[in-house]
Tab-separated table of C-alpha atoms and ligand atoms in Angstrom:
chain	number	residue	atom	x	y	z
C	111	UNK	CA	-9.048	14.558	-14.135
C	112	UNK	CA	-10.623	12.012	-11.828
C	113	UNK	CA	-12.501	13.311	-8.999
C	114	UNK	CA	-14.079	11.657	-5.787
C	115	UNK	CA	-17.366	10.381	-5.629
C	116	UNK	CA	-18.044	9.838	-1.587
C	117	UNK	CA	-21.428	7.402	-2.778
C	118	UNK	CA	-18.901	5.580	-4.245
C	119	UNK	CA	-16.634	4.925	-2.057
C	120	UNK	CA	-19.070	4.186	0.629
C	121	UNK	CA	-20.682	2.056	-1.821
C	122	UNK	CA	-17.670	-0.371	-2.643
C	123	UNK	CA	-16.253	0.277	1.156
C	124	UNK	CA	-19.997	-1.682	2.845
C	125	UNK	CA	-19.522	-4.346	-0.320
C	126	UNK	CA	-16.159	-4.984	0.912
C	127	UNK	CA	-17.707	-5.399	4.736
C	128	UNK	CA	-20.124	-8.065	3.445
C	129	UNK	CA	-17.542	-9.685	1.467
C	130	UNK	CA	-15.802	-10.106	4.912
C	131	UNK	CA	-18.943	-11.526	5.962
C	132	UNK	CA	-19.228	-13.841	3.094
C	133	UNK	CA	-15.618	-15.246	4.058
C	134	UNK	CA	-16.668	-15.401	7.449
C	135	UNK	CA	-19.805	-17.514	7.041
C	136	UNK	CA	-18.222	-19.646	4.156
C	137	UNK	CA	-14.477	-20.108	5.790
C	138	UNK	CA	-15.790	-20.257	9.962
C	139	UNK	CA	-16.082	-24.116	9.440
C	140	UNK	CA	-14.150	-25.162	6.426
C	141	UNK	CA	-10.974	-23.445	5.768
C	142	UNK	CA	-10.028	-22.090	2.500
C	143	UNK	CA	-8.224	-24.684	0.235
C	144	UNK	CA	-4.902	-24.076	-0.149
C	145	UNK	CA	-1.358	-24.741	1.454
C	146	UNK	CA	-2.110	-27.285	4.707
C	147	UNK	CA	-5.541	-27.133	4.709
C	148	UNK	CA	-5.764	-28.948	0.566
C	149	UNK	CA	-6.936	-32.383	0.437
C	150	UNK	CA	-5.610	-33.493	-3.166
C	151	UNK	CA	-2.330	-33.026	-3.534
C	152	UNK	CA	-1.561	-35.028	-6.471
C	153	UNK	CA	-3.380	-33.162	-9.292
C	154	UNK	CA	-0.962	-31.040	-10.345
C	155	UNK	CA	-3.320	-29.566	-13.246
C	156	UNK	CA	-4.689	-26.653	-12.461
C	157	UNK	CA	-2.002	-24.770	-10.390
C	158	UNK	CA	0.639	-22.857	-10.383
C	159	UNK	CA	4.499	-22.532	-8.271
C	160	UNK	CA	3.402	-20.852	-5.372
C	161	UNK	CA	5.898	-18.577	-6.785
C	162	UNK	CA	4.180	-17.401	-9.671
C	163	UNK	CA	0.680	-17.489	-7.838
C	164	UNK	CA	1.876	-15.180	-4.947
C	165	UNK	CA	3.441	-12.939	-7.424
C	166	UNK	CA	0.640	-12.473	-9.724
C	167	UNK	CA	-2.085	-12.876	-7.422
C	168	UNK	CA	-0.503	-9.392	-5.154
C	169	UNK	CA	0.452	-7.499	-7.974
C	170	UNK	CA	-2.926	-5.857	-8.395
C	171	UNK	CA	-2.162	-4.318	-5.136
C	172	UNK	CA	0.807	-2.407	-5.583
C	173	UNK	CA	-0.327	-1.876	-9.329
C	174	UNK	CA	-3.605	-0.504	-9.591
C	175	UNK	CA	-2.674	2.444	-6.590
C	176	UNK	CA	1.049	2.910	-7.903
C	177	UNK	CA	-0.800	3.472	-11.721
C	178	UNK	CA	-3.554	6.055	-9.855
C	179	UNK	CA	-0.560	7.285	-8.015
C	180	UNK	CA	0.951	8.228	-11.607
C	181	UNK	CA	-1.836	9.376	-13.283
C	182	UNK	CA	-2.656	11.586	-10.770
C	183	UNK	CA	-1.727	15.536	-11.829
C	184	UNK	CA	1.394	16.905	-9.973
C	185	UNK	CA	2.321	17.495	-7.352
C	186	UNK	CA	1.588	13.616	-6.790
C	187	UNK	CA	2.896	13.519	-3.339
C	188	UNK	CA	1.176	16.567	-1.953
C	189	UNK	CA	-1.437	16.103	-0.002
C	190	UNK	CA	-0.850	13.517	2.505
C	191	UNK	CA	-3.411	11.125	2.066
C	192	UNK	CA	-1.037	10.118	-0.983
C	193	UNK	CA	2.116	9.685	0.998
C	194	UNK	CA	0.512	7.667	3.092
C	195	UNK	CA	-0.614	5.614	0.588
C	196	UNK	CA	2.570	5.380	-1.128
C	197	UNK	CA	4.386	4.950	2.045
C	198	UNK	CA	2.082	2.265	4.161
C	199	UNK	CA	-0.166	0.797	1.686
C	200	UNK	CA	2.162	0.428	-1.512
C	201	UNK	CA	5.162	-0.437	1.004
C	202	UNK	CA	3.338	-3.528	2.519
C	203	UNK	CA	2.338	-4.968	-1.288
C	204	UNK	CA	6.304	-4.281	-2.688
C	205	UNK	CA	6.996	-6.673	0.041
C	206	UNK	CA	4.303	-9.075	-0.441
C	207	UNK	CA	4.519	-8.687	-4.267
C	208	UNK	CA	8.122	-8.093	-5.059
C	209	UNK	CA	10.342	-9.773	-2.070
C	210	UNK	CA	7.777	-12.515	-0.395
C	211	UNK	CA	7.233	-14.880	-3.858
C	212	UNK	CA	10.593	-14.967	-4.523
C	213	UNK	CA	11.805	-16.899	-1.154
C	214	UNK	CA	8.307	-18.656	-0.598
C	215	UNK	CA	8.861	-22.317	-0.470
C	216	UNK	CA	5.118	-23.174	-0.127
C	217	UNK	CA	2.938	-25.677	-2.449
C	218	UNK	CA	1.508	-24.924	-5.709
C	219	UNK	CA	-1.362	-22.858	-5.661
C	220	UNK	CA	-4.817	-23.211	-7.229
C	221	UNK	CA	-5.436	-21.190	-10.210
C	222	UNK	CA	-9.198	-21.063	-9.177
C	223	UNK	CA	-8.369	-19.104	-5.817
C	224	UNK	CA	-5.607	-17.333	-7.693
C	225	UNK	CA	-8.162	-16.162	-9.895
C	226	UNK	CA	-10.616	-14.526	-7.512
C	227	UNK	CA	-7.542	-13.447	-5.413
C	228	UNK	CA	-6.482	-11.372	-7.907
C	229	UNK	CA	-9.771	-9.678	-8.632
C	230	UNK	CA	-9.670	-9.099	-4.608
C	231	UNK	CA	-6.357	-7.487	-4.903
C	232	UNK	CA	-7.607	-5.488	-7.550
C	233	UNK	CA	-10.956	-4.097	-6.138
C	234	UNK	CA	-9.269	-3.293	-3.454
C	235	UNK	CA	-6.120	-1.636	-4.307
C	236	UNK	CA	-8.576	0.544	-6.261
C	237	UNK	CA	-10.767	1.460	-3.077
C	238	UNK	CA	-7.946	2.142	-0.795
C	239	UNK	CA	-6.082	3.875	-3.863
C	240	UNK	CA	-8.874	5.958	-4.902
C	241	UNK	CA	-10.205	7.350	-1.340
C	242	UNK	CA	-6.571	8.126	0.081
C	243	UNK	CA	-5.851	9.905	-3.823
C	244	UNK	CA	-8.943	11.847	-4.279
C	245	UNK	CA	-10.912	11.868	-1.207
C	246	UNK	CA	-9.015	12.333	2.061
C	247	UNK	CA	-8.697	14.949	3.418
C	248	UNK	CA	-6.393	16.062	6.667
C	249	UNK	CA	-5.878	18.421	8.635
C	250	UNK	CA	-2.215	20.090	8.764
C	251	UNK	CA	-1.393	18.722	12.232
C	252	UNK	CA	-2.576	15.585	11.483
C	253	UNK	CA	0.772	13.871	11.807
C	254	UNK	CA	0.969	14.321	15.232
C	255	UNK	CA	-2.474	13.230	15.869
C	256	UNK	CA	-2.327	10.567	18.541
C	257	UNK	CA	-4.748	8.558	15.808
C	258	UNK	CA	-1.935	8.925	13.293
C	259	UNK	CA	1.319	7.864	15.654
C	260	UNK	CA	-0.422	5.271	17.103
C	261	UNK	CA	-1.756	3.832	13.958
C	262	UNK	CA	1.162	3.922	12.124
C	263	UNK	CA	3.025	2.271	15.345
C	264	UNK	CA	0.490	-0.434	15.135
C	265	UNK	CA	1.357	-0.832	11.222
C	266	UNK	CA	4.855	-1.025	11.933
C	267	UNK	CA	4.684	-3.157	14.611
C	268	UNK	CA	2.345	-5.740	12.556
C	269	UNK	CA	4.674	-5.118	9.745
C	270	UNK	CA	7.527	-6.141	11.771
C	271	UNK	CA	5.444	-9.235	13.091
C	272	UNK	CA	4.488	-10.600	9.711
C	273	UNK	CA	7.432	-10.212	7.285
C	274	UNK	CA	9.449	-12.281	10.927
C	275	UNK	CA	7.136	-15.054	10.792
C	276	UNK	CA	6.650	-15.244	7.472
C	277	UNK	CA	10.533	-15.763	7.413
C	278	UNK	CA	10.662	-18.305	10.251
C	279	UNK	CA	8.161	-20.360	8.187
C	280	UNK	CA	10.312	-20.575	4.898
C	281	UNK	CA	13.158	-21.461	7.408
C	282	UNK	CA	11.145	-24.983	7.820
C	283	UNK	CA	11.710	-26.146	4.709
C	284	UNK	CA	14.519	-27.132	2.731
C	285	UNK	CA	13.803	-25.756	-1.155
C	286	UNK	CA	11.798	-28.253	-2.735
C	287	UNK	CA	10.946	-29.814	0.478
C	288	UNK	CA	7.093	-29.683	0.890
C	289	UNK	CA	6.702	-31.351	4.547
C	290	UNK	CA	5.146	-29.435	8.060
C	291	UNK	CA	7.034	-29.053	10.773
C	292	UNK	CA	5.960	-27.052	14.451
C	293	UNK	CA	7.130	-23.034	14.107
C	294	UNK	CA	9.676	-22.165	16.567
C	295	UNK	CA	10.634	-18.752	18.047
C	296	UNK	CA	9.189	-15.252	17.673
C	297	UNK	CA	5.900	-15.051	18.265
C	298	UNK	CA	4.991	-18.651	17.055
C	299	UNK	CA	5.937	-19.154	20.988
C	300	UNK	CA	2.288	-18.217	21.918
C	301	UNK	CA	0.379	-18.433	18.979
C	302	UNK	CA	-0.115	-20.575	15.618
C	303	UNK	CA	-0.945	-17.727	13.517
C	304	UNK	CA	2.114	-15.769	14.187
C	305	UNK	CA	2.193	-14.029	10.552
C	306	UNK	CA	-1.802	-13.871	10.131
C	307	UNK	CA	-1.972	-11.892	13.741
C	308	UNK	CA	0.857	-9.382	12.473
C	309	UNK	CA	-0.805	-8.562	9.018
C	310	UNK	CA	-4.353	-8.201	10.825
C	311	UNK	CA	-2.557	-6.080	13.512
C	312	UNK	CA	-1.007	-4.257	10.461
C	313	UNK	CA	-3.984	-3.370	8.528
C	314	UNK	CA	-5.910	-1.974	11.543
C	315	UNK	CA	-2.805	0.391	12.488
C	316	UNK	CA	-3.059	1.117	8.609
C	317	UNK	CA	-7.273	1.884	9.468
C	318	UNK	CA	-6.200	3.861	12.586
C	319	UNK	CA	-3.295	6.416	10.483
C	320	UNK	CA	-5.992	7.057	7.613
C	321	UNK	CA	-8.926	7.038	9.748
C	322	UNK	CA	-11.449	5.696	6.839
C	323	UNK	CA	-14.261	3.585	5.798
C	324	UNK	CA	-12.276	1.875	3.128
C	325	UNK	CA	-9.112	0.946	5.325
C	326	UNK	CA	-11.322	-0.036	8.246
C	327	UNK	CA	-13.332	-1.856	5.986
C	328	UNK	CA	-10.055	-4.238	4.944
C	329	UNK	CA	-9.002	-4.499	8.105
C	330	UNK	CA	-12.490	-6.029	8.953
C	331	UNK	CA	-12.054	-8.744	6.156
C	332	UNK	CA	-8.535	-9.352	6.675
C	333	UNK	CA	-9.463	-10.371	10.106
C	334	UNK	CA	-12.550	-12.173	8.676
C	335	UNK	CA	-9.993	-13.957	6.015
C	336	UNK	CA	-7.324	-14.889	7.992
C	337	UNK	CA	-8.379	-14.866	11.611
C	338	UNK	CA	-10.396	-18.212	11.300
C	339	UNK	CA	-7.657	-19.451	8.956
C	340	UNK	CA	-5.375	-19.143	11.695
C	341	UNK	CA	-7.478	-21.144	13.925
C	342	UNK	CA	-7.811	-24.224	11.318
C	343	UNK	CA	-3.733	-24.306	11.130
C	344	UNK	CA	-3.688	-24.282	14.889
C	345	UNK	CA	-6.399	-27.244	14.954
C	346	UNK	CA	-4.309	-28.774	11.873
C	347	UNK	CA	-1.052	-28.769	14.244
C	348	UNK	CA	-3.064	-29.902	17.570
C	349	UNK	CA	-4.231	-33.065	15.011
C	350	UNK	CA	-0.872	-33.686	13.339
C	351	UNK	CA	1.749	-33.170	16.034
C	352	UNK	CA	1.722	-35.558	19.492
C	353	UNK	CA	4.138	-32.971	21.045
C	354	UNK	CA	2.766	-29.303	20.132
C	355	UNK	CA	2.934	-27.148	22.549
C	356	UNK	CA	0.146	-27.094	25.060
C	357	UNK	CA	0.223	-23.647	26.119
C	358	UNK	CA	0.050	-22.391	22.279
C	359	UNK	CA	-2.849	-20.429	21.473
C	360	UNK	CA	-4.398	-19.693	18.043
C	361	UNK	CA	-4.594	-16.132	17.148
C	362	UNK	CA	-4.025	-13.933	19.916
C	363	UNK	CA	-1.495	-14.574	22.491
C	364	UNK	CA	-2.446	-15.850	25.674
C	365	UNK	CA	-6.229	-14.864	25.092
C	366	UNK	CA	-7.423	-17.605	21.958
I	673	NDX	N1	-4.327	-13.700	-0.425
I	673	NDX	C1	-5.368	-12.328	1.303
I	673	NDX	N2	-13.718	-15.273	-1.048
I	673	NDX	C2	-5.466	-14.538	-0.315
I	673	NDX	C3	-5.473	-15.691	-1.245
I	673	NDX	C4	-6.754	-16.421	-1.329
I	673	NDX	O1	-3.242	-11.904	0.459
I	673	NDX	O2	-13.232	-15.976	-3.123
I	673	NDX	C5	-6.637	-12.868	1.031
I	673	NDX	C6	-4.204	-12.623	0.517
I	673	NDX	C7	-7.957	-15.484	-1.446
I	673	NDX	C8	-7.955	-14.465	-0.312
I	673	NDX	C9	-6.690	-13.633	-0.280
I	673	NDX	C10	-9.219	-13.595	-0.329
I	673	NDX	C11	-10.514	-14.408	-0.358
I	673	NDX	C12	-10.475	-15.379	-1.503
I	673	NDX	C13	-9.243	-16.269	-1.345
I	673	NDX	C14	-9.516	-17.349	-2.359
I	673	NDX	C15	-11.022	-17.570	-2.257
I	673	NDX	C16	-11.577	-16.420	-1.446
I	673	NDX	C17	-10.501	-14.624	-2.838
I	673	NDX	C18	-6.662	-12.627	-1.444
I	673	NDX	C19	-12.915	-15.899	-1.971
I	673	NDX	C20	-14.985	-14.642	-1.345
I	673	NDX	C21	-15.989	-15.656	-1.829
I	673	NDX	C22	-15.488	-14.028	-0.059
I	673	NDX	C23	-14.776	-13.531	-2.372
I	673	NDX	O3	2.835	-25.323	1.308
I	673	NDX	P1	2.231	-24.158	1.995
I	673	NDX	O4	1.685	-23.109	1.072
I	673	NDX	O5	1.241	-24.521	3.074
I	673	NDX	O6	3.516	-23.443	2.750
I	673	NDX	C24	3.343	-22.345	3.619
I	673	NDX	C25	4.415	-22.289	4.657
I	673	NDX	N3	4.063	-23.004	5.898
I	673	NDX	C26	4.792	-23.988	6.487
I	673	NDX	N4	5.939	-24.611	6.118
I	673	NDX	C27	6.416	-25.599	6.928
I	673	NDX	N5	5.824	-25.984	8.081
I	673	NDX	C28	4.677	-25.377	8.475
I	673	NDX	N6	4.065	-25.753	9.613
I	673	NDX	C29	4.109	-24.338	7.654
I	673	NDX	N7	3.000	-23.581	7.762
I	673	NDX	C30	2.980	-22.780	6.672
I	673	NDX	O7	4.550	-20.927	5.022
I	673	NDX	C31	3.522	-20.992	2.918
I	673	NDX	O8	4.560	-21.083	1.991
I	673	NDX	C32	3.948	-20.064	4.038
I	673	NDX	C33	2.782	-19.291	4.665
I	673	NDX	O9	1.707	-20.164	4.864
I	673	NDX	P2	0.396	-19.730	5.705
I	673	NDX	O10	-0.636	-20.763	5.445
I	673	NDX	O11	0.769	-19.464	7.121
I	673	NDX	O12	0.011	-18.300	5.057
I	673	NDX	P3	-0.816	-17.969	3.707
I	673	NDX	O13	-2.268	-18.106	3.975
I	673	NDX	O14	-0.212	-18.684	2.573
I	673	NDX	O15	-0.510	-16.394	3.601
I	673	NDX	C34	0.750	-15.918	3.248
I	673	NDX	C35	0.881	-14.475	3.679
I	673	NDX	C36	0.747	-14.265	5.192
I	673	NDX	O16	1.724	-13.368	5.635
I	673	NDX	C37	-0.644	-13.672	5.367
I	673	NDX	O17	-0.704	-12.799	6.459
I	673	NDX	C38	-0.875	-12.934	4.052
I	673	NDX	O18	-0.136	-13.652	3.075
I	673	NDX	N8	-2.298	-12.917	3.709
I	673	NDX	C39	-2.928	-14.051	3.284
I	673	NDX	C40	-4.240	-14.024	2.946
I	673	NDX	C41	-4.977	-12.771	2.875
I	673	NDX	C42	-4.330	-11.665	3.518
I	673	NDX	C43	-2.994	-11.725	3.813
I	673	NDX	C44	-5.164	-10.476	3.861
I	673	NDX	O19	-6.384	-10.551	3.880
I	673	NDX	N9	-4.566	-9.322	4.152
């Protein structure tokens, strides 16, 4: 049976910190193309329904930890780095992989980005998989840890945040309609990137609870990924939209 190999997952945990970096440096200025931010709209070769795209593009995610899950020797659920992957990490990409495609109403989504998203999804449901599976370690008390209750609060709360927004968004459109209106309600009150700050809140509640390299290392890039991503659809809305709200702010409420 598999076994853990800390170089390794130190290894793959700094490559995913300069990937962030990489994004950072390559998405700062020009936003990634897809959704509101894609120039050509009417080249309908090489994409996919956003349905499809989301669906196969997360899958990786809950996948590749569910099958190390699996393959793991019983007990599975012992030790509780494992329920805590099965019950954070695994929980968040059913949603995203299972529920969210299946009501999205967004564009059609390039197979190019598809393509590298899914080899994303899949490196790194294999580093968060692998280090909560054969590396953690915790103490007994560890779920009362103030680390571990406030962490998971955070996860919650971003949780909570996200899968909202991301509703409220759908609730734009009509199905089939592919127009932009201004997001109403929630917390698209304050900021522009109402979904974007709950999954970056999410994943470093998710870093907090496990206390590692790897999750700390995702959280990094999913701010790095969707932080300046949120700041292009706020600059997007400030271009398109006379009347959007002047008190809005991009990422964070009330601070930028
Ligand atoms: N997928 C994470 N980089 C990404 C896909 C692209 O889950 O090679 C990162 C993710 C990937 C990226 C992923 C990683 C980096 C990649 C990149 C491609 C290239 C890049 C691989 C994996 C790369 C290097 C070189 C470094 C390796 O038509 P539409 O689609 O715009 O409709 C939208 C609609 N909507 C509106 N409707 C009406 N009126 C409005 N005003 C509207 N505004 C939006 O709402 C959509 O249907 C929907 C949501 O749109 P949007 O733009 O707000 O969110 P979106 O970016 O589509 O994300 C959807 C959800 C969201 O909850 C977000 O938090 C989460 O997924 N997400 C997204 C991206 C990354 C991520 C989470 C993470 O890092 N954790």
């Amino acid at each position: 049976s598999m076994q853990c190999f800390p170089g390794l997952v130190l290894a793959l945990s700094l490559l995913l910190g300069a990937l962030a970096l990489l994004q950072l440096s390559l998405h700062l200025r020009v936003p990634s193309r897809y959704g509101k931010h894609e120039e050509r709209l009417c080249r309908p070769r090489g994409r996919l329904p956003a349905r499809c795209a989301w669906f196969l593009q997360e899958l990786p995610s809950f996948l590749v930890p569910a099958l190390l899950l699996a393959l793991r020797s019983p007990p599975r659920l012992e030790p509780l780095g494992c329920r805590l992957l099965c019950c954070l990490f695994c929980w968040h990409y059913f949603y995203r992989t299972f529920i969210y495609p299946f009501f999205t109403r967004g564009r059609p989504f390039p197979l190019q980005l598809l393509f590298f998203g899914m080899l994303f999804c899949i490196y790194n449901g294999f580093l968060q998989g692998y280090y909560l599976i054969y590396c953690a370690e915790y103490p007994n008390d560890w779920c009362t840890d103030i680390r571990f209750t406030s962490g998971l609060l955070l996860f919650l709360l971003g949780m909570g945040i996200n899968i909202h927004s991301d509703l409220l968004l759908r609730q734009l459109r009509k199905p089939g309609e592919v127009t932009y209106k201004i997001p109403q309600g929630g917390l698209f009150t304050y900021v522009s990137g109402a979904n974007y700050f709950g999954e970056i809140v999410e994943w470093f509640g998710f870093a907090i609870a496990t206390w590692s390299l790897p999750a700390f290392a995702f959280a990094f890039f999913t701010l790095c990924c969707i932080g300046p991503r949120a700041y292009h659809h706020h600059r997007y809305y400030l271009k398109t939209f006379m009347d959007y709200p002047k008190s809005r702010k991009a990422l964070i409420p009330f601070v930028f």
